[in-house]
């Protein structure tokens, strides 16, 4: 009987899953690349905002003096006169808050107008001397933050673009790790996935910078992106809180009002002094800051924000007080309790900003966030170069085939008329 040889064909090419994965990575990367670059590079710059300000803005600090701070009403009066003087009242000429720092920091009075935007007046808390007026719309880091949050566009346009691009970036990280994964564990493949060949050609070096650095930064980049999505999409914030809390609904903002039936014939200033004197002895750490937001309407309340440390925000404590009686008003939501007493979901929500900028781990965390953001900024650039190189390579192959076909056609034509060599 004749024997039949069975030839087993080796599977070639990518699976359908890999083709879809690679297609998504390519086109989502090309469409969102520029926005991801801006988000990453502005985030990279903003990481050391507090540290840089400490060196470049000496007006934040004052010399410690052996005397008590001036009362809030006195500082507010000085700031009011400095900011508005004899300007006609348009309803905006009001100091909105006063903030005290520790014994070596300036006090800050703040207001907001349509013309200037949000303005901070730095003052010596011992003497009331005005040290500096900062218009945030002209502040370098505020401009950087506007790009990071809104692409320097109106909020209603820029915010959804940023949020959508961040969500796409999460997909890119996941599809990228699928593309990165070695086909097998041979040493050549492992080296290609984990090591950068610095002495290689530009094309190979660029590929390694995209492939290898993308892998090493993936987990940190994922954390940065997900914490960013907390601000970008309300549904994401609510979903994360629901998951972290075991099914609880994210508490919305609550409106507090003062008891207007107990209005007294006194200005806010004396009441703010009474509140200040009431709060100061109870501060857990005088190295922190205390901000009092001043009631501007008849039924507004005093809003107080106390932060026991300057480098992070997650331990902030918030409270509300009736502007006429100084009665403490109960709070709901993530700031209803101190950080130590808060539930896990509330702690996570409060830590979101400090995780996002790396401050949660102190200076090492900031350094990690800085380099991670910088690498994230390079990924769209190196990825584009990879795509452009492959695109040109395909073009050259097609052109080569066309030239070869034309030569062959010419040769056949010559042979048909007897002129072939």
XYZ file of C-alpha atoms in Angstrom:
421
model
C 0.000 0.000 0.000
C 1.262 3.414 -0.868
C 2.211 5.519 2.120
C 0.923 9.050 2.359
C 3.070 11.679 3.931
C 1.118 13.964 6.263
C 2.429 17.499 6.230
C 1.543 19.537 9.311
C 1.447 23.219 8.492
C 2.774 25.519 11.144
C 0.369 28.281 12.175
C 1.571 31.669 11.098
C 0.356 35.172 11.722
C -1.443 36.735 14.662
C -4.653 35.618 16.289
C -7.841 37.624 15.818
C -7.527 38.863 19.406
C -4.000 40.156 18.795
C -5.020 41.812 15.551
C -7.871 43.663 17.271
C -5.633 44.512 20.242
C -2.860 45.878 18.022
C -5.323 47.820 15.870
C -6.831 49.470 18.954
C -3.402 50.325 20.332
C -2.329 51.913 17.069
C -5.355 54.035 16.247
C -6.312 54.999 19.771
C -2.690 56.041 20.276
C -2.627 58.145 17.120
C -5.918 59.902 17.923
C -5.116 60.686 21.563
C -1.332 61.044 21.387
C -1.091 64.834 21.427
C -3.513 65.213 24.350
C -1.779 62.445 26.329
C 1.543 64.212 25.724
C 0.168 67.517 27.073
C -1.446 65.850 30.097
C 1.769 63.997 30.919
C 4.232 66.845 30.428
C 2.115 69.340 32.404
C 1.677 66.757 35.165
C 5.421 66.172 35.148
C 6.052 69.907 35.645
C 3.385 70.269 38.343
C 4.679 67.466 40.587
C 7.207 69.712 42.357
C 4.943 72.777 42.417
C 5.068 73.250 46.206
C 8.821 72.675 46.381
C 9.603 75.093 43.562
C 7.309 77.741 45.016
C 9.175 77.514 48.324
C 12.383 78.588 46.534
C 10.964 81.084 44.046
C 8.286 82.790 46.162
C 9.920 84.093 49.355
C 6.829 86.166 50.174
C 5.208 82.971 51.450
C 7.385 83.159 54.542
C 7.851 85.628 57.385
C 10.264 85.926 60.279
C 8.925 84.460 63.479
C 8.060 87.099 66.077
C 7.388 86.754 69.770
C 3.830 88.071 69.574
C 0.375 86.738 68.628
C -1.056 86.960 65.121
C -3.341 89.825 64.235
C -7.054 88.989 64.401
C -8.789 87.875 61.183
C -10.981 91.005 61.065
C -7.878 93.214 61.134
C -6.168 91.332 58.299
C -9.401 91.262 56.266
C -9.785 95.039 56.696
C -6.206 95.681 55.510
C -6.627 93.334 52.544
C -9.991 94.876 51.655
C -8.504 98.360 51.570
C -5.411 97.180 49.636
C -7.428 95.306 47.016
C -10.325 97.667 46.439
C -9.620 100.983 48.181
C -12.179 103.480 46.959
C -13.321 101.482 43.923
C -17.071 101.556 43.282
C -18.816 98.506 44.712
C -19.897 96.083 41.982
C -20.775 93.312 44.402
C -17.383 91.620 43.902
C -15.282 93.795 46.197
C -15.222 91.395 49.100
C -12.496 89.348 50.721
C -13.759 85.768 50.626
C -11.343 83.990 52.937
C -8.428 84.405 55.298
C -5.824 81.721 55.892
C -3.210 81.417 58.631
C -0.150 79.218 58.383
C 2.425 78.379 61.026
C 4.638 80.917 62.804
C 6.937 81.295 59.761
C 4.314 81.550 57.051
C 2.415 84.494 55.618
C -1.320 84.833 56.060
C -3.368 84.793 52.844
C -6.476 86.825 52.080
C -8.323 85.835 48.890
C -10.957 87.331 46.625
C -12.291 86.786 43.114
C -13.475 89.169 40.403
C -14.439 88.765 36.751
C -11.545 90.960 35.641
C -8.697 89.409 37.645
C -10.062 85.991 38.543
C -8.851 84.421 41.784
C -6.375 86.626 43.687
C -4.296 85.891 46.791
C -2.871 88.652 49.004
C 0.075 87.505 51.131
C 0.392 89.376 54.430
C 2.586 89.385 57.489
C 0.262 87.913 60.160
C 2.092 89.805 62.922
C 2.011 93.310 61.402
C -0.542 93.188 58.561
C 2.078 94.287 56.012
C 1.102 93.302 52.468
C 3.935 91.205 51.025
C 2.635 90.242 47.590
C -0.434 90.120 45.395
C -0.705 86.973 43.288
C -3.173 86.871 40.385
C -3.546 83.148 39.724
C -4.506 83.613 36.071
C -0.960 84.917 35.539
C 0.760 82.374 37.789
C 3.012 79.882 35.969
C 1.822 76.791 37.819
C -1.807 77.854 37.512
C -1.323 78.084 33.738
C 0.284 74.628 33.735
C -2.646 73.277 35.762
C -5.137 74.818 33.315
C -3.456 72.848 30.535
C -3.462 69.675 32.616
C -7.166 69.979 33.458
C -8.674 71.702 30.404
C -6.040 71.999 27.608
C -6.300 75.796 28.087
C -9.795 75.584 26.622
C -13.121 76.509 28.245
C -13.873 74.019 31.015
C -16.976 72.579 29.323
C -14.854 71.715 26.251
C -11.459 70.883 27.695
C -12.537 68.722 30.626
C -14.335 66.013 28.585
C -11.464 65.950 26.063
C -8.938 65.438 28.858
C -11.093 62.827 30.602
C -11.759 60.868 27.400
C -8.082 60.916 26.445
C -7.143 59.695 29.919
C -9.620 56.837 29.591
C -8.142 55.993 26.191
C -4.688 56.057 27.794
C -5.830 53.373 30.258
C -6.867 51.209 27.275
C -3.500 51.910 25.620
C -1.667 50.720 28.726
C -3.637 47.471 28.762
C -3.332 46.809 25.029
C 0.336 47.776 25.212
C 1.093 45.156 27.843
C -0.522 42.537 25.598
C 1.731 43.611 22.713
C 4.779 43.709 24.993
C 4.358 40.188 26.374
C 7.156 37.911 25.044
C 6.045 35.248 22.571
C 8.199 32.733 24.421
C 10.761 32.768 27.192
C 13.814 32.459 24.986
C 16.634 34.718 26.156
C 16.482 36.852 23.007
C 12.788 37.603 23.514
C 13.207 38.231 27.234
C 16.093 40.633 26.624
C 14.045 42.419 23.975
C 11.181 42.898 26.443
C 13.195 43.935 29.504
C 16.347 45.622 28.221
C 17.080 48.676 26.101
C 19.781 48.184 23.482
C 21.453 51.574 23.805
C 24.053 50.989 21.042
C 21.488 49.893 18.464
C 20.276 51.865 15.456
C 17.898 54.778 16.055
C 14.964 52.691 14.856
C 15.700 49.859 17.314
C 16.516 52.260 20.171
C 13.260 54.144 19.646
C 11.324 50.874 19.649
C 12.987 49.802 22.922
C 12.264 53.154 24.542
C 8.588 52.717 23.686
C 8.321 49.018 24.439
C 10.552 48.564 27.487
C 9.975 51.886 29.263
C 6.256 51.494 28.614
C 6.339 48.193 30.491
C 8.306 49.496 33.473
C 6.059 52.530 33.930
C 2.781 50.719 33.287
C 1.546 50.192 36.865
C 2.440 53.702 38.048
C 0.951 55.213 34.883
C -2.218 53.237 35.503
C -2.480 54.674 39.028
C -1.901 58.221 37.717
C -4.532 57.767 35.018
C -7.169 56.224 37.282
C -6.746 58.905 39.954
C -7.103 61.481 37.185
C -10.354 59.880 36.037
C -11.820 60.499 39.509
C -12.014 64.191 38.553
C -12.652 63.601 34.864
C -15.842 61.546 35.043
C -18.433 61.752 37.785
C -19.585 58.216 36.974
C -16.051 56.921 37.519
C -15.741 58.662 40.882
C -19.101 57.277 42.008
C -18.254 53.785 40.740
C -14.897 53.769 42.511
C -16.502 54.932 45.761
C -19.275 52.333 45.392
C -16.673 49.596 44.915
C -14.391 50.744 47.743
C -17.265 51.201 50.198
C -18.950 47.886 49.448
C -21.979 49.321 47.685
C -22.518 52.748 49.266
C -23.555 55.788 47.230
C -21.066 58.630 46.952
C -22.321 61.480 49.176
C -23.063 64.665 47.261
C -22.406 68.217 48.370
C -24.628 69.531 51.115
C -25.852 73.077 51.528
C -25.549 74.647 54.972
C -27.370 77.832 55.931
C -27.186 80.147 58.920
C -30.189 80.813 61.145
C -31.238 84.256 59.911
C -33.785 84.584 62.732
C -30.816 85.151 65.019
C -29.257 87.956 63.019
C -27.499 90.496 65.189
C -26.456 94.053 64.494
C -22.803 93.199 64.056
C -20.445 92.797 61.144
C -18.899 89.491 60.163
C -15.510 90.708 61.371
C -16.191 90.468 65.140
C -17.796 87.054 64.614
C -14.826 85.851 62.596
C -12.562 86.901 65.449
C -14.678 84.975 67.923
C -14.550 81.931 65.659
C -10.774 82.241 65.300
C -10.290 82.474 69.061
C -12.613 79.500 69.501
C -10.791 77.304 66.968
C -7.137 78.125 67.582
C -6.721 76.377 70.980
C -8.125 73.153 69.489
C -5.711 72.864 66.573
C -3.935 69.517 66.617
C -0.813 70.879 64.979
C 0.116 74.552 64.787
C 2.481 73.754 61.914
C -0.528 73.369 59.643
C -2.857 75.951 58.095
C -6.343 77.184 58.974
C -8.562 78.845 56.370
C -11.828 80.581 57.206
C -14.168 81.245 54.289
C -16.241 84.327 55.057
C -20.055 84.401 54.646
C -21.036 86.803 51.860
C -24.830 86.393 52.034
C -27.271 86.604 54.911
C -27.780 82.846 55.120
C -24.188 81.793 54.338
C -22.082 80.018 56.923
C -18.445 80.125 57.975
C -16.573 77.325 56.197
C -13.375 76.247 57.922
C -10.604 74.114 56.417
C -7.817 72.945 58.687
C -4.811 71.118 57.231
C -2.358 69.769 59.824
C 0.451 69.443 57.234
C 1.611 71.566 54.301
C 2.876 68.901 51.921
C -0.348 66.878 51.530
C -4.102 67.429 51.603
C -5.647 64.112 52.640
C -5.678 64.876 56.360
C -7.647 68.095 55.944
C -10.581 68.595 58.271
C -13.620 70.671 57.315
C -16.282 72.243 59.498
C -19.186 74.672 59.178
C -20.452 77.301 61.645
C -23.542 79.487 61.790
C -22.411 83.055 61.129
C -24.669 84.496 63.855
C -24.361 81.975 66.672
C -21.135 80.139 65.729
C -23.010 76.904 66.346
C -21.209 73.947 64.766
C -23.185 72.420 61.870
C -23.035 68.694 61.232
C -21.235 67.484 58.119
C -21.906 64.515 55.868
C -19.742 62.957 53.206
C -16.051 62.121 52.989
C -15.010 64.928 55.370
C -17.598 64.178 58.053
C -14.917 62.602 60.249
C -11.197 63.005 60.779
C -8.984 61.007 58.421
C -8.126 58.500 61.146
C -11.813 57.844 61.863
C -13.008 57.841 58.245
C -14.084 54.702 56.376
C -11.764 53.200 53.741
C -13.723 54.609 50.765
C -13.667 58.108 52.304
C -9.934 57.850 52.982
C -9.277 56.737 49.406
C -11.284 59.657 48.021
C -9.450 62.141 50.226
C -6.062 60.694 49.277
C -6.776 60.873 45.538
C -4.889 64.123 44.843
C -1.859 63.185 46.950
C -1.674 59.784 45.233
C -2.010 61.465 41.844
C 0.999 63.756 42.408
C 3.021 61.210 44.403
C 3.002 63.350 47.583
C 1.435 60.483 49.527
C 4.942 58.911 49.691
C 6.771 62.180 50.327
C 9.741 63.201 48.159
C 10.405 59.624 46.876
C 6.789 59.477 45.679
C 7.124 62.815 43.887
C 10.300 61.667 42.150
C 8.559 58.474 41.013
C 5.538 60.463 39.763
C 7.846 62.904 37.957
C 9.744 60.242 36.008
C 6.585 58.218 35.365
C 4.850 61.300 33.921
C 7.912 62.134 31.827
C 8.053 58.613 30.377
C 4.295 58.763 29.685
C 4.937 61.954 27.722
C 7.543 60.171 25.571
C 5.295 57.198 24.721
C 3.107 59.025 22.145
C 6.291 60.403 20.516
C 8.182 57.109 20.306
C 4.967 55.302 19.326
C 4.366 57.726 16.456
C 7.939 57.252 15.225
C 7.476 53.451 15.276
C 4.259 53.775 13.253
C 5.793 56.267 10.807
C 8.783 53.997 10.202
C 6.565 50.976 9.457
C 4.349 53.106 7.217
C 7.320 54.275 5.133
C 8.663 50.729 4.993
C 5.353 49.505 3.546
C 5.380 52.357 1.024
C 8.885 51.447 -0.095
C 7.882 47.771 -0.495
C 4.883 48.735 -2.606
C 6.987 51.111 -4.716
C 9.609 48.377 -5.161
C 6.946 45.926 -6.333
C 5.523 48.484 -8.764
C 8.997 49.175 -10.195
C 9.697 45.430 -10.526
C 6.353 44.885 -12.249
C 7.025 47.711 -14.690
C 10.491 46.337 -15.490
C 9.045 42.872 -16.096
C 6.314 44.306 -18.294
C 8.898 46.238 -20.307
C 11.039 43.123 -20.661
C 8.092 41.090 -21.967
C 7.214 43.851 -24.418
C 10.772 43.897 -25.750
C 10.858 40.130 -26.064
C 7.611 40.171 -28.045
C 9.166 42.380 -30.691
C 12.512 40.591 -30.672
C 14.593 43.237 -28.948
C 15.236 41.368 -25.721
C 18.856 40.844 -24.684
